[in-house]
C-alpha positions as semicolon CSV with decimal commas, in nm:
position;residue;x (nm);y (nm);z (nm)
1;M;-2,721;7,527;-2,736
2;G;-3,068;7,370;-2,755
3;V;-3,403;7,527;-2,671
4;S;-3,421;7,801;-2,410
5;T;-3,691;8,029;-2,272
6;T;-3,675;8,381;-2,132
7;S;-3,933;8,635;-2,021
8;P;-3,798;8,977;-2,117
9;E;-4,121;9,156;-2,032
10;R;-4,436;9,092;-1,836
11;G;-4,672;8,866;-2,031
12;I;-4,417;8,768;-2,298
13;C;-4,214;8,448;-2,330
14;V;-3,935;8,415;-2,585
15;V;-3,853;8,059;-2,695
16;T;-3,516;8,049;-2,869
17;V;-3,380;7,763;-3,079
18;D;-3,002;7,726;-3,102
19;F;-2,859;7,416;-3,272
20;P;-2,531;7,514;-3,443
21;P;-2,419;7,532;-3,709
22;V;-2,740;7,572;-3,913
23;N;-3,032;7,503;-3,675
24;A;-3,109;7,164;-3,829
25;L;-3,284;7,000;-3,535
26;P;-3,217;6,646;-3,414
27;V;-3,513;6,432;-3,310
28;Q;-3,495;6,529;-2,944
29;G;-3,468;6,895;-3,040
30;W;-3,814;6,891;-3,197
31;Y;-3,963;6,736;-2,884
32;N;-3,783;6,987;-2,663
33;L;-3,921;7,272;-2,872
34;A;-4,273;7,130;-2,846
35;D;-4,240;7,101;-2,468
36;A;-4,116;7,460;-2,433
37;L;-4,400;7,600;-2,642
38;R;-4,667;7,406;-2,457
39;A;-4,523;7,504;-2,119
40;A;-4,521;7,870;-2,217
41;G;-4,881;7,851;-2,331
42;R;-4,991;7,689;-2,005
43;D;-4,832;7,963;-1,794
44;P;-5,123;8,190;-1,685
45;E;-4,889;8,490;-1,674
46;I;-4,798;8,460;-2,043
47;R;-5,011;8,627;-2,310
48;C;-4,785;8,597;-2,614
49;V;-4,492;8,377;-2,718
50;V;-4,212;8,485;-2,950
51;L;-4,045;8,196;-3,134
52;A;-3,692;8,298;-3,233
53;A;-3,361;8,142;-3,333
54;A;-2,995;8,215;-3,273
55;G;-2,729;8,193;-3,541
56;R;-2,725;8,221;-3,917
57;G;-3,081;8,115;-3,986
58;F;-3,415;8,044;-3,828
59;N;-3,442;7,675;-3,913
60;A;-3,290;7,433;-4,166
61;G;-3,533;7,147;-4,098
62;V;-3,436;6,805;-3,968
63;D;-3,081;6,688;-3,907
64;I;-3,002;6,496;-4,228
65;K;-2,675;6,368;-4,077
66;E;-2,872;6,204;-3,798
67;M;-3,083;6,032;-4,063
68;R;-2,777;5,904;-4,246
69;R;-2,627;5,756;-3,930
70;D;-2,936;5,544;-3,870
71;T;-2,933;5,207;-4,048
72;G;-3,303;5,152;-3,981
73;H;-3,609;5,375;-3,963
74;A;-3,588;5,498;-3,602
75;A;-3,450;5,841;-3,696
76;L;-3,710;5,889;-3,968
77;I;-3,996;5,792;-3,739
78;G;-3,855;6,007;-3,460
79;A;-3,812;6,310;-3,685
80;N;-4,161;6,276;-3,828
81;R;-4,318;6,244;-3,485
82;G;-4,102;6,522;-3,343
83;C;-4,189;6,762;-3,624
84;Y;-4,554;6,670;-3,591
85;E;-4,548;6,757;-3,220
86;A;-4,350;7,079;-3,262
87;F;-4,572;7,210;-3,543
88;A;-4,882;7,122;-3,342
89;A;-4,739;7,289;-3,032
90;V;-4,709;7,618;-3,221
91;Y;-5,064;7,594;-3,353
92;E;-5,216;7,474;-3,025
93;C;-5,020;7,705;-2,795
94;E;-5,284;7,859;-2,572
95;V;-5,167;8,212;-2,656
96;P;-5,064;8,371;-2,986
97;V;-4,720;8,283;-3,123
98;V;-4,514;8,541;-3,311
99;A;-4,236;8,389;-3,523
100;A;-3,924;8,605;-3,555
101;V;-3,753;8,475;-3,869
102;N;-3,394;8,550;-3,961
103;G;-3,198;8,414;-4,256
104;Y;-3,320;8,086;-4,397
105;C;-3,647;7,919;-4,299
106;L;-3,651;7,580;-4,469
107;G;-3,829;7,247;-4,438
108;G;-3,938;7,210;-4,079
109;G;-3,903;7,585;-4,037
110;I;-4,198;7,627;-4,271
111;G;-4,400;7,394;-4,049
112;L;-4,326;7,618;-3,751
113;V;-4,394;7,958;-3,907
114;G;-4,688;7,830;-4,111
115;N;-4,862;7,741;-3,785
116;A;-4,764;8,065;-3,609
117;D;-5,017;8,340;-3,551
118;A;-4,795;8,615;-3,693
119;I;-4,455;8,644;-3,858
120;V;-4,197;8,920;-3,834
121;A;-3,896;8,868;-4,061
122;S;-3,558;9,020;-4,128
123;D;-3,495;9,152;-4,476
124;D;-3,252;8,866;-4,546
125;A;-3,507;8,595;-4,462
126;T;-3,600;8,333;-4,722
127;F;-3,869;8,067;-4,700
128;G;-3,890;7,736;-4,882
129;L;-3,939;7,361;-4,889
130;P;-3,638;7,184;-5,044
131;E;-3,794;6,850;-4,947
132;L;-3,789;6,699;-5,296
133;D;-3,413;6,759;-5,310
134;R;-3,367;6,579;-4,979
135;G;-3,571;6,266;-5,038
136;A;-3,861;6,384;-4,825
137;L;-4,214;6,522;-4,844
138;G;-4,428;6,730;-4,613
139;A;-4,518;7,078;-4,482
140;A;-4,708;7,176;-4,797
141;T;-4,992;7,209;-4,545
142;H;-4,801;7,493;-4,382
143;L;-4,658;7,655;-4,695
144;A;-5,017;7,681;-4,821
145;R;-5,088;7,903;-4,520
146;L;-4,818;8,145;-4,634
147;V;-4,873;8,178;-5,010
148;P;-5,154;8,121;-5,263
149;Q;-5,221;7,766;-5,379
150;H;-5,054;7,778;-5,721
151;L;-4,746;7,954;-5,588
152;M;-4,722;7,694;-5,313
153;R;-4,722;7,418;-5,573
154;A;-4,459;7,587;-5,790
155;L;-4,233;7,649;-5,490
156;Y;-4,281;7,291;-5,370
157;Y;-4,211;7,125;-5,704
158;T;-3,906;7,340;-5,781
159;S;-3,763;7,363;-5,425
160;R;-3,727;7,737;-5,480
161;T;-3,751;7,992;-5,200
162;A;-3,952;8,311;-5,149
163;T;-3,818;8,622;-4,980
164;A;-3,962;8,790;-4,674
165;R;-4,072;9,084;-4,886
166;E;-4,253;8,853;-5,129
167;L;-4,440;8,692;-4,840
168;H;-4,514;9,036;-4,699
169;A;-4,676;9,122;-5,033
170;H;-4,897;8,813;-4,995
171;G;-4,996;8,924;-4,645
172;S;-4,841;8,636;-4,451
173;V;-4,549;8,832;-4,305
174;W;-4,656;9,113;-4,075
175;K;-4,341;9,323;-4,099
176;V;-3,997;9,311;-4,267
177;V;-3,711;9,486;-4,089
178;P;-3,330;9,498;-4,100
179;R;-3,182;9,199;-3,924
180;E;-3,051;9,402;-3,632
181;E;-3,405;9,525;-3,564
182;L;-3,575;9,185;-3,577
183;A;-3,586;9,109;-3,204
184;A;-3,721;9,454;-3,123
185;A;-3,987;9,435;-3,396
186;A;-4,106;9,093;-3,279
187;L;-4,124;9,217;-2,919
188;E;-4,314;9,524;-3,032
189;L;-4,588;9,310;-3,185
190;A;-4,586;9,067;-2,891
191;R;-4,614;9,362;-2,650
192;E;-4,923;9,490;-2,830
193;I;-5,083;9,145;-2,812
194;A;-4,983;9,099;-2,447
195;R;-5,170;9,416;-2,350
196;K;-5,498;9,234;-2,410
197;D;-5,686;9,060;-2,130
198;G;-5,517;8,724;-2,062
199;C;-5,837;8,522;-2,052
200;L;-5,981;8,688;-2,359
201;I;-5,668;8,642;-2,570
202;R;-5,676;8,269;-2,493
203;L;-6,040;8,250;-2,592
204;A;-5,957;8,437;-2,911
205;K;-5,680;8,189;-3,000
206;A;-5,912;7,892;-2,943
207;A;-6,191;8,057;-3,141
208;I;-5,971;8,138;-3,441
209;N;-5,829;7,786;-3,447
210;G;-6,182;7,651;-3,429
211;I;-6,289;7,825;-3,749
212;D;-5,976;7,731;-3,943
213;P;-6,082;7,570;-4,274
214;V;-5,793;7,317;-4,266
215;D;-5,721;7,067;-3,990
216;V;-5,345;7,117;-3,987
217;R;-5,276;6,808;-3,776
218;R;-5,465;6,572;-4,004
219;S;-5,343;6,739;-4,324
220;Y;-4,977;6,718;-4,223
221;R;-5,014;6,360;-4,102
222;F;-5,154;6,268;-4,444
223;E;-4,846;6,419;-4,609
224;Q;-4,617;6,224;-4,376
225;G;-4,761;5,898;-4,504
226;F;-4,602;5,969;-4,842
227;T;-4,267;6,033;-4,675
228;F;-4,284;5,683;-4,530
229;E;-4,376;5,544;-4,872
230;A;-4,079;5,720;-5,032
231;N;-3,847;5,571;-4,772
232;L;-3,985;5,218;-4,792
233;S;-3,959;5,221;-5,171
234;G;-3,595;5,332;-5,161
235;V;-3,660;5,657;-5,348
236;A;-3,581;5,870;-5,043
237;D;-3,243;5,708;-4,985
238;R;-3,148;5,746;-5,350
239;V;-3,223;6,118;-5,344
240;R;-3,089;6,178;-4,993
241;D;-2,754;6,019;-5,082
242;T;-2,699;6,293;-5,340
243;F;-2,781;6,577;-5,098
244;G;-2,496;6,826;-5,070
245;K;-2,292;6,666;-5,350
246;E;-2,185;6,898;-5,628
247;G;-2,354;6,828;-5,959
248;A;-2,620;6,604;-5,806
249;Q;-2,941;6,575;-6,001
């Protein structure tokens, strides 16, 4: 349980997230993930990182139960800062990051895969931001990297999800495979990347980030400001208290 790293092949590091039962990460989990990604990128022997998850789904976002247990704002601030660091760690990893997505990829999961360099997904994978149903905001910055602008808005406002095949049609998912083939497909792509010269692949990652039209750190931080506003106004608590209750509006 937690965040673990393995090196199944020369030049490849696999970072695996495992927080049962649904991979909703606690505050410390986001920081641990950020640390693992940054450490892998700093390793001169690594040329590609695969970000994977164990269990039923890739990521269910932040741990809402941890939020509910906190009578103040410490959990909210911690989750926002932790997500900010984990998303940035994917984007700023010194080598390319391939996200291997199984099952659901929700909330914070979108922040991770939206900042990845490539995505391989199982055919049961779904992607979405149910933030408005959970009293939160954020990661539209990253969803906008996966789908066109108007689709991003419709998905965001409705809290609907998109399938892996739909994202493949938009060009954001590299390959869709049966779930049992996901790990092999992600390693196949990582292996192809890892064959490149180690110094050159790092220069390529820095160069591509440098020409990105959106500053993902600043854009996401701007979004987070509205999450704080929603919490301070009491709107977030009102919506969050209905989360998971049958018939909630």
